[in-house]
XYZ file of C-alpha atoms in Angstrom:
652
model
C 104.340 48.294 176.914
C 105.103 45.741 174.176
C 107.574 46.848 171.517
C 108.155 44.844 168.366
C 111.496 45.215 166.549
C 111.935 44.250 162.892
C 115.411 43.947 161.373
C 115.644 44.219 157.597
C 118.666 42.236 156.397
C 118.447 43.660 152.850
C 118.814 40.122 151.512
C 122.207 38.789 152.549
C 124.082 42.104 152.328
C 123.685 43.462 155.871
C 124.405 40.208 157.814
C 127.846 40.272 156.172
C 128.483 43.668 157.804
C 126.469 43.403 161.047
C 126.187 40.346 163.319
C 122.409 39.853 163.216
C 122.516 36.875 165.614
C 124.245 38.951 168.299
C 122.012 41.934 167.515
C 118.851 39.870 167.945
C 120.087 38.419 171.245
C 121.038 41.749 172.843
C 117.861 43.518 171.749
C 115.629 40.705 173.013
C 116.888 41.350 176.564
C 115.713 44.997 176.548
C 112.862 45.927 178.854
C 109.472 46.242 177.082
C 110.783 44.539 173.896
C 108.325 41.725 173.140
C 110.126 40.238 170.145
C 112.849 40.834 167.530
C 112.324 39.484 164.000
C 114.736 39.581 161.039
C 113.122 39.986 157.597
C 114.931 39.579 154.263
C 113.424 42.446 152.293
C 111.055 44.491 154.425
C 110.645 47.183 151.766
C 109.482 44.711 149.090
C 105.787 44.066 148.619
C 106.143 40.619 150.209
C 107.975 42.160 153.155
C 105.339 44.832 153.694
C 102.602 42.221 153.479
C 104.419 40.082 156.066
C 104.765 43.136 158.320
C 101.063 43.946 158.056
C 100.028 40.361 158.848
C 102.513 40.017 161.700
C 101.449 43.292 163.294
C 97.859 42.127 163.128
C 98.759 38.918 164.939
C 101.269 40.266 167.483
C 99.457 43.568 168.240
C 102.534 45.371 169.660
C 102.087 48.753 171.352
C 105.083 50.272 169.583
C 107.155 49.330 166.524
C 110.847 49.821 165.684
C 112.076 49.099 162.146
C 115.828 48.892 161.546
C 116.413 49.124 157.810
C 117.674 51.793 155.416
C 116.811 55.499 155.075
C 113.561 56.727 156.678
C 113.463 59.370 153.947
C 112.706 56.620 151.441
C 110.489 54.210 153.372
C 109.105 55.733 156.555
C 105.882 56.855 154.842
C 105.388 53.390 153.357
C 105.850 51.672 156.714
C 103.513 54.148 158.416
C 100.848 53.176 155.891
C 101.451 49.502 156.769
C 100.849 50.309 160.447
C 97.617 52.064 159.549
C 96.398 49.062 157.561
C 97.233 46.831 160.528
C 95.127 49.005 162.815
C 97.981 50.777 164.637
C 98.568 54.489 164.952
C 101.244 55.279 162.326
C 103.099 57.559 164.748
C 103.861 54.585 167.011
C 106.719 53.805 164.586
C 110.388 54.711 164.911
C 112.893 53.891 162.151
C 116.649 53.337 162.430
C 118.973 53.570 159.436
C 121.412 50.682 159.980
C 122.434 50.474 156.338
C 123.793 53.906 155.265
C 124.533 55.182 158.790
C 126.020 51.994 160.245
C 126.877 49.091 157.922
C 128.162 51.115 154.990
C 130.374 53.435 157.056
C 131.688 51.088 159.785
C 134.097 48.465 158.344
C 134.624 46.521 161.595
C 131.700 44.094 162.048
C 131.960 44.142 165.844
C 131.885 47.925 165.997
C 129.069 48.041 163.453
C 127.018 45.621 165.540
C 127.564 47.630 168.710
C 126.653 50.828 166.905
C 123.487 49.282 165.425
C 122.492 47.935 168.823
C 122.919 51.367 170.449
C 120.816 53.107 167.817
C 118.013 50.530 167.960
C 118.103 50.638 171.774
C 117.686 54.426 171.566
C 114.788 54.066 169.138
C 113.037 51.628 171.475
C 113.413 54.049 174.402
C 112.116 56.922 172.316
C 109.161 55.133 170.739
C 107.839 54.128 174.162
C 107.068 57.822 174.732
C 105.346 58.397 171.391
C 101.801 59.696 171.568
C 98.954 58.759 169.259
C 98.769 61.569 166.709
C 95.861 61.986 164.329
C 95.819 63.842 161.030
C 92.928 66.250 160.634
C 91.174 67.397 157.490
C 89.957 70.852 156.596
C 87.541 72.196 154.021
C 89.341 74.640 151.752
C 88.571 77.443 149.327
C 89.729 76.615 145.794
C 89.745 80.172 144.443
C 93.116 81.795 143.758
C 94.494 85.341 143.848
C 97.230 86.062 141.288
C 99.243 89.247 141.897
C 100.731 90.649 138.707
C 99.560 90.444 135.107
C 102.826 89.922 133.256
C 103.496 86.745 131.237
C 103.853 84.548 134.346
C 100.702 85.859 136.011
C 98.655 85.723 132.798
C 99.680 82.144 132.035
C 98.997 81.044 135.606
C 95.582 82.743 135.741
C 94.510 81.234 132.418
C 95.637 77.726 133.377
C 93.682 77.924 136.627
C 90.596 79.351 134.900
C 90.707 76.611 132.273
C 90.649 74.083 135.138
C 87.449 75.682 136.420
C 88.950 77.732 139.241
C 87.842 81.258 140.086
C 90.797 83.628 139.802
C 91.237 87.221 140.964
C 94.000 88.854 138.893
C 95.401 91.932 140.636
C 97.479 94.355 138.524
C 98.725 97.688 139.875
C 99.015 99.390 136.461
C 96.073 100.261 134.165
C 97.149 97.717 131.514
C 97.896 93.996 131.292
C 100.991 92.276 129.933
C 103.781 93.568 132.145
C 106.962 94.923 130.590
C 107.150 92.583 127.542
C 103.982 94.079 126.046
C 106.059 97.226 125.488
C 108.786 95.387 123.557
C 108.429 95.512 119.799
C 110.732 92.529 119.265
C 111.851 89.822 121.680
C 115.059 87.785 121.598
C 116.204 85.400 120.263
C 113.951 85.266 117.174
C 112.808 88.905 117.191
C 109.142 88.036 117.574
C 106.661 90.824 118.278
C 106.083 91.088 122.041
C 102.463 92.354 121.885
C 101.719 89.788 119.154
C 102.948 86.938 121.370
C 100.895 88.125 124.334
C 97.742 89.135 122.443
C 96.229 85.619 122.165
C 96.712 85.094 125.893
C 95.274 88.541 126.670
C 92.346 87.888 124.337
C 91.538 84.614 126.074
C 91.862 86.248 129.463
C 89.478 89.115 128.639
C 87.055 87.514 126.187
C 87.833 83.782 125.918
C 85.648 80.834 126.886
C 87.011 80.820 130.452
C 87.149 84.586 131.013
C 84.084 84.398 133.264
C 86.291 82.610 135.798
C 88.749 85.535 135.947
C 88.084 88.795 137.771
C 90.551 91.376 136.447
C 91.387 94.238 138.820
C 93.652 96.853 137.251
C 94.979 99.881 139.162
C 94.777 97.606 142.201
C 97.124 96.538 144.978
C 96.969 93.911 147.697
C 96.867 95.742 151.028
C 96.348 92.904 153.489
C 96.492 89.139 153.916
C 95.119 87.076 156.771
C 94.536 83.386 157.244
C 96.391 80.370 156.003
C 96.725 77.910 153.141
C 93.260 76.934 151.972
C 91.603 79.919 153.646
C 93.334 83.237 152.936
C 91.447 86.516 153.277
C 92.925 89.014 150.818
C 92.304 92.776 150.988
C 92.634 94.710 147.724
C 92.440 98.449 147.141
C 91.498 99.492 143.607
C 92.037 103.085 142.522
C 89.287 104.604 140.354
C 89.846 104.596 136.594
C 87.153 107.258 136.142
C 86.242 105.540 132.869
C 83.592 102.807 132.943
C 85.052 99.735 131.251
C 81.578 98.334 130.552
C 80.392 101.456 128.723
C 83.624 102.651 127.052
C 83.882 101.687 123.359
C 87.612 102.443 123.088
C 87.245 105.254 120.538
C 89.690 107.493 122.530
C 87.803 110.646 121.442
C 88.185 111.808 125.027
C 91.975 112.124 124.848
C 92.743 114.914 122.279
C 90.630 117.660 123.970
C 92.464 117.267 127.319
C 94.572 120.437 127.857
C 96.988 118.858 130.368
C 100.235 117.135 129.423
C 102.459 115.262 131.858
C 105.528 113.022 131.403
C 104.476 109.605 130.097
C 105.783 107.086 132.628
C 104.937 104.232 130.255
C 107.560 105.598 127.880
C 109.836 106.357 130.870
C 109.300 110.103 130.552
C 110.650 110.312 127.000
C 107.426 111.956 125.785
C 104.214 113.333 127.250
C 100.675 112.051 127.686
C 97.377 113.694 128.518
C 95.779 113.576 131.953
C 93.337 111.111 130.380
C 95.158 108.604 128.232
C 95.854 105.121 127.015
C 99.406 104.308 128.123
C 100.322 103.298 124.565
C 98.599 102.162 121.383
C 97.502 98.554 121.631
C 97.289 98.556 125.431
C 94.686 96.204 126.898
C 92.126 96.647 128.247
C 91.382 99.214 125.546
C 89.958 101.683 128.056
C 91.582 105.057 128.868
C 92.312 106.016 132.455
C 92.146 109.430 134.049
C 95.100 110.516 136.188
C 93.322 112.437 138.949
C 96.570 114.007 140.171
C 97.193 115.599 136.770
C 93.576 116.521 135.983
C 92.624 120.217 136.304
C 89.643 119.176 138.399
C 92.019 118.233 141.226
C 92.894 121.930 141.591
C 89.250 123.019 141.634
C 88.747 123.756 137.909
C 85.460 122.747 136.273
C 87.069 121.211 133.183
C 84.901 118.533 131.541
C 86.342 118.540 128.025
C 87.022 114.780 127.995
C 83.496 113.947 129.145
C 81.998 116.374 126.629
C 83.914 114.670 123.806
C 82.873 111.149 124.836
C 80.106 109.773 122.585
C 78.772 107.451 125.326
C 76.798 109.025 128.152
C 78.055 108.036 131.569
C 81.281 106.404 130.378
C 83.432 109.019 132.129
C 82.650 109.275 135.829
C 84.442 111.992 137.776
C 82.826 110.818 141.010
C 83.956 107.193 140.838
C 85.241 106.193 144.292
C 88.114 103.925 145.219
C 87.064 100.348 145.916
C 88.060 98.282 148.921
C 87.630 94.630 148.028
C 87.807 91.499 150.154
C 88.301 88.115 148.543
C 88.764 84.610 149.968
C 91.291 82.322 148.318
C 92.934 78.999 148.979
C 96.255 80.103 147.503
C 98.086 83.236 146.373
C 100.451 83.404 143.398
C 102.978 86.256 143.353
C 103.928 87.225 139.795
C 104.907 90.861 140.262
C 107.913 90.727 137.943
C 111.114 92.686 138.372
C 112.651 96.063 137.600
C 115.935 97.547 136.458
C 118.471 98.918 138.869
C 118.122 102.704 139.150
C 121.003 103.949 137.032
C 121.069 107.226 138.932
C 122.904 105.141 141.518
C 125.699 104.682 138.937
C 126.839 108.322 138.526
C 130.008 107.322 136.683
C 127.880 106.102 133.754
C 126.337 109.504 133.123
C 122.672 108.555 133.297
C 120.579 111.686 133.754
C 123.586 113.999 133.368
C 125.115 113.158 129.970
C 122.888 113.681 126.900
C 122.127 110.545 124.906
C 122.509 108.020 127.766
C 119.509 105.693 128.050
C 118.601 102.540 129.935
C 117.743 99.401 127.989
C 114.014 99.834 128.747
C 114.080 103.380 127.410
C 115.876 102.123 124.313
C 113.185 99.437 123.868
C 110.549 102.174 123.747
C 112.595 104.269 121.324
C 112.745 101.255 118.992
C 108.987 100.531 119.318
C 106.608 101.867 116.671
C 104.173 102.928 119.402
C 106.964 104.561 121.397
C 108.030 108.188 121.825
C 109.738 108.470 118.415
C 107.285 106.347 116.425
C 109.928 103.658 115.997
C 112.606 105.945 114.546
C 116.011 105.304 116.061
C 116.884 108.757 117.322
C 116.975 110.782 120.458
C 113.478 112.109 121.258
C 113.542 115.523 119.633
C 117.062 114.929 118.321
C 118.995 113.380 115.411
C 119.639 109.730 114.621
C 122.923 108.379 115.994
C 125.773 107.162 113.822
C 127.531 105.425 116.702
C 126.139 103.623 119.757
C 127.862 102.150 122.799
C 126.025 99.304 124.551
C 127.337 98.882 128.082
C 126.708 95.411 129.487
C 126.765 94.582 133.214
C 125.874 98.107 134.396
C 125.811 97.623 138.150
C 126.011 93.815 137.780
C 128.943 91.596 138.797
C 129.855 94.413 141.153
C 130.319 93.701 144.861
C 129.451 97.320 145.651
C 126.110 97.119 143.845
C 124.678 93.816 142.587
C 127.170 90.930 142.676
C 125.052 88.570 140.546
C 124.618 88.216 136.780
C 121.062 88.911 135.604
C 121.435 86.338 132.846
C 119.381 87.965 130.061
C 121.133 91.312 129.510
C 123.582 89.984 126.911
C 120.716 88.469 124.927
C 118.780 91.697 124.594
C 122.000 93.656 124.018
C 122.723 91.458 120.976
C 119.098 91.915 119.916
C 119.714 95.688 120.009
C 122.743 95.100 117.789
C 120.533 93.487 115.153
C 117.763 96.086 115.389
C 120.190 98.999 115.108
C 121.694 97.478 111.960
C 118.187 96.980 110.565
C 116.980 100.522 111.271
C 120.237 102.402 110.607
C 122.548 100.260 108.445
C 126.198 101.075 108.895
C 125.852 102.449 112.434
C 128.948 101.771 114.534
C 128.116 99.621 117.555
C 130.478 99.150 120.479
C 129.769 96.422 123.049
C 131.551 96.937 126.373
C 131.190 93.998 128.752
C 132.585 92.361 131.877
C 131.407 88.859 130.967
C 129.329 87.425 128.107
C 126.443 85.070 128.922
C 124.016 83.479 126.436
C 122.445 80.291 127.846
C 119.933 78.220 125.923
C 119.780 76.388 122.613
C 118.855 79.422 120.473
C 120.421 82.348 122.290
C 123.933 81.736 120.958
C 122.723 82.445 117.408
C 121.866 86.063 118.197
C 125.376 86.525 119.604
C 126.855 85.038 116.452
C 124.887 87.475 114.292
C 126.213 90.344 116.380
C 129.776 89.059 116.001
C 129.366 88.824 112.229
C 128.230 92.446 111.988
C 131.238 94.270 110.470
C 130.195 97.482 112.199
C 130.177 95.949 115.682
C 133.155 95.628 118.016
C 133.564 94.043 121.444
C 135.686 95.310 124.320
C 135.974 93.725 127.733
C 136.348 96.228 130.564
C 137.577 95.707 134.095
C 135.040 96.119 136.926
C 134.890 99.706 138.107
C 136.995 100.851 135.155
C 134.406 102.438 132.892
C 132.973 105.968 132.887
C 130.796 108.074 130.609
C 131.158 111.842 130.337
C 129.877 114.604 128.092
C 131.935 115.515 125.032
C 130.321 118.388 123.180
C 126.917 117.089 122.110
C 128.111 113.483 122.311
C 129.191 111.050 125.036
C 132.749 109.948 125.748
C 133.215 106.403 127.059
C 136.484 105.849 128.897
C 137.475 102.323 129.895
C 140.299 100.105 131.034
C 140.507 96.442 130.050
C 141.611 93.639 132.437
C 145.182 93.920 131.126
C 145.351 97.590 132.118
C 145.055 99.018 128.593
C 143.006 102.207 128.476
C 140.786 103.540 125.728
C 138.310 106.295 124.917
C 135.455 106.282 122.416
C 133.141 109.158 121.548
C 129.625 108.020 120.532
C 126.277 109.643 119.786
C 124.252 107.381 122.070
C 124.892 105.113 125.070
C 122.606 102.242 126.110
C 123.003 100.884 129.634
C 122.071 97.267 130.445
C 121.540 97.462 134.218
C 121.128 94.718 136.774
C 117.636 93.281 137.142
C 116.308 93.883 140.649
C 113.077 93.466 142.559
C 110.204 95.838 141.854
C 109.916 99.066 143.789
C 107.017 97.755 145.889
C 108.444 94.240 146.321
C 109.536 94.770 149.916
C 106.179 96.198 150.952
C 104.262 93.332 149.370
C 106.574 90.809 151.036
C 105.751 92.313 154.434
C 102.016 92.214 153.697
C 102.186 88.563 152.649
C 104.603 87.574 155.396
C 106.791 85.959 152.725
C 110.525 86.487 153.266
C 112.903 87.884 150.683
C 116.496 86.887 150.010
C 119.558 89.080 150.428
C 118.998 90.599 146.990
C 115.392 91.585 147.697
C 113.721 88.906 145.564
C 111.033 86.670 147.062
C 112.734 83.692 148.688
C 111.836 80.264 147.378
C 111.439 77.165 149.548
C 114.464 75.550 147.858
C 116.520 77.160 145.130
C 116.944 74.006 143.057
C 114.251 71.524 144.051
C 111.361 73.846 144.922
C 111.761 77.293 143.323
C 108.020 77.962 142.934
C 106.883 77.601 146.552
C 107.646 80.456 148.915
C 108.550 79.929 152.560
C 104.862 80.436 153.415
C 102.628 77.480 152.616
C 100.035 78.398 150.009
C 101.940 81.377 148.587
C 103.627 80.539 145.289
C 106.155 82.428 143.175
C 106.018 82.809 139.406
C 108.416 84.674 137.162
C 111.115 87.192 137.898
C 109.814 88.196 141.339
C 111.908 85.206 142.465
C 115.027 85.816 140.354
C 115.990 87.401 137.019
C 114.668 85.316 134.130
C 113.441 85.540 130.552
C 109.834 85.311 129.332
C 110.040 81.588 128.570
C 111.115 80.671 132.097
C 108.587 83.067 133.611
C 105.740 81.391 131.705
C 106.990 77.954 132.752
C 106.991 79.070 136.388
C 103.468 80.424 135.962
C 102.313 77.002 134.767
C 104.235 75.321 137.577
C 102.527 77.516 140.182
C 99.155 76.621 138.665
C 100.096 72.937 138.919
C 100.946 73.292 142.608
C 97.591 74.952 143.275
C 95.589 72.379 141.321
C 97.316 69.416 142.966
C 97.199 70.822 146.494
C 93.653 72.172 146.317
C 92.200 69.437 144.125
C 88.443 69.199 143.641
C 86.776 66.941 146.163
C 89.849 66.717 148.376
C 90.097 68.088 151.877
C 93.329 69.556 153.125
C 95.199 67.107 155.326
C 97.010 68.679 158.266
C 100.177 66.921 159.396
C 100.066 66.512 163.213
C 103.836 66.868 163.707
C 103.685 70.536 164.699
C 104.795 72.729 167.574
C 102.527 73.606 170.495
C 102.627 76.449 173.022
C 102.204 75.855 176.744
C 100.036 78.841 177.691
C 101.052 78.562 181.351
C 104.731 79.107 180.527
C 104.601 81.539 177.567
C 105.695 85.064 178.558
C 104.914 86.669 175.204
C 108.531 87.553 174.385
C 107.940 86.838 170.648
C 111.342 85.208 170.124
C 109.600 82.226 168.516
C 107.891 84.383 165.887
C 111.184 86.020 164.969
C 112.965 82.709 164.341
C 110.138 80.783 162.617
C 111.135 80.339 158.937
C 107.550 79.583 157.831
C 105.705 82.559 159.380
C 103.567 80.059 161.316
C 103.634 81.851 164.676
C 101.337 84.729 165.513
C 100.749 86.758 168.657
C 97.499 87.146 170.553
C 97.551 90.642 172.112
C 94.504 89.990 174.255
C 96.233 87.016 175.908
C 99.814 88.260 175.562
C 100.920 84.898 174.207
C 102.208 83.268 171.050
C 99.982 81.028 168.950
C 101.009 78.520 166.292
C 99.058 77.940 163.097
C 99.201 74.169 162.642
C 98.484 74.493 158.934
C 101.593 76.590 158.324
C 103.892 74.837 160.819
C 106.384 72.349 159.331
C 107.460 70.937 162.693
C 111.084 72.005 162.232
C 111.557 72.749 165.957
C 113.315 76.102 165.520
C 110.812 77.812 167.812
C 111.183 75.147 170.499
C 114.947 75.589 170.455
C 114.656 79.371 170.579
C 112.051 79.691 173.347
C 113.880 80.907 176.484
C 111.086 79.656 178.761
C 110.802 76.181 177.234
C 107.141 76.936 176.577
C 107.092 75.300 173.133
C 107.235 71.578 172.447
C 107.223 69.833 169.121
C 104.703 67.043 168.734
C 106.568 63.779 168.087
C 109.815 65.538 169.028
C 109.312 66.378 172.697
C 112.213 67.025 175.034
C 111.388 63.822 176.915
C 111.533 61.725 173.736
C 114.835 63.224 172.607
C 116.448 62.883 176.040
C 115.292 59.248 176.325
C 116.913 58.553 172.959
C 120.198 60.175 174.020
C 120.297 58.349 177.362
C 119.675 54.989 175.700
C 122.504 55.545 173.200
C 124.894 56.306 176.053
C 123.743 53.405 178.243
């Protein structure tokens, strides 16, 4: 075994801190070390060229480079080894700059420390095996789950790049929650108007042929790995043929059944066959089989009789079970509001006139339950409104975090109330005020300038809403202990933003972990918020954390960028060989490794009763090897023998 050692002196800086002459002498006496060569700037182009030429001439079996951080230059030096005809995994780097010279002021101690670390590297590298990267053909199609702003933007960007996209949406309409907002902060733009161009392109644009839209559909299964996922989707029947329907909605008025309209949060009723709201896309009604009289055995066919297109309404349409192959999956399922029934002190559901912010959005919308009139459904217009910020937020008993956008839409409500009912008294009760961004502060300023608006800060847990005749009484205590009581006609709650109701179930299907708040967990909260912990599954929008529409759209584009760069046309997927491996003779099938793997890379083979590791998903972190009680798992390039040899050489 011939090992070559190269010492980068970083110009003249390191020899002033480490005795290179002594270092070279001691290392040259090590067994299997063929030579030790100092180089001025090994990371420079001239240094890398020297290294390549010297390796070609010397032909060492193993290489140790003592320089600065491997994080910065290990990849570059591995490429040099490849060009010189050596296996790149026959390299071991030692950081003698940051970890030795810069933190050890005594030159003698620094030299001894550097010598020990390089000696350990030489012992370790002698046990390195030749590892080879493999390449895999991949599928470049993508499944996007959720058709809100993030999912729509991501699907369109991928389709415009020529990718085939399957867009899975569990509701009968596209656009997510913002399509139900008449005006969006901070500039009070029309929500449906903002989304309509994107929806038009998605359904009828030049790249729409690349997008398969599945409404009333849910992902029910996921198998495979990055580049080759097999996705199972169940699509409920719409009972209205989207190809034949002309969108005239003549089928809706004859329907004799009325049920609470969940798209207006139960504030009005809809028919068993309905469009969720005017302007919903696709412009095709859906039939709620659970509400239809036919589900109880009746022979009602009034909607079909009223339809001017033969065959457009199909009572016998079955559910579809669809299988699709995709290289990547983008999760854009959005978020929800905290269930305010879990906040009994705020009177939701028990005190008349108490609404959530989403319900208030629909009351303000012209296609909502009151036709855009600011009033209780079936009741009078209010002359006083209390807007309660931080309902359930900044509360250690409920949701300790700030959702970040509630103040913005609360101040938007302030402006809309003044516009619709000038002179209405508005009371803002808050724990904290938050308005990030370059434009958001302006909407707060407009609210502050409203002479009919007042602001009161309340202490956490010191606010309650109770009935007072036909009105609502808001009792509060401020942080100084001062108490107050206000009687208002209407109360609007701004609850914490939480994960969607089905978020936990989808996370289990995808094998993607969630954080302690129930949101999908990103790979890194600051540096990599779009990748999930599972390779090939990306996160877009508020499924990952509370955010506004702008940030959700940006994340949708970011997810598309990850997919396009990772699954680029003409490129095969390169599999990194530094992965874990299971020794079948020692594995007892205890499944401890699968429980501790942070990347969901370990499966279980029931027929063999043993664990198996998917090399494509494995990041080589070694958690499974450390957790295996039988020592049946070894990490390639980080075997127990290599690590022990390194430790023994340091202590020699």
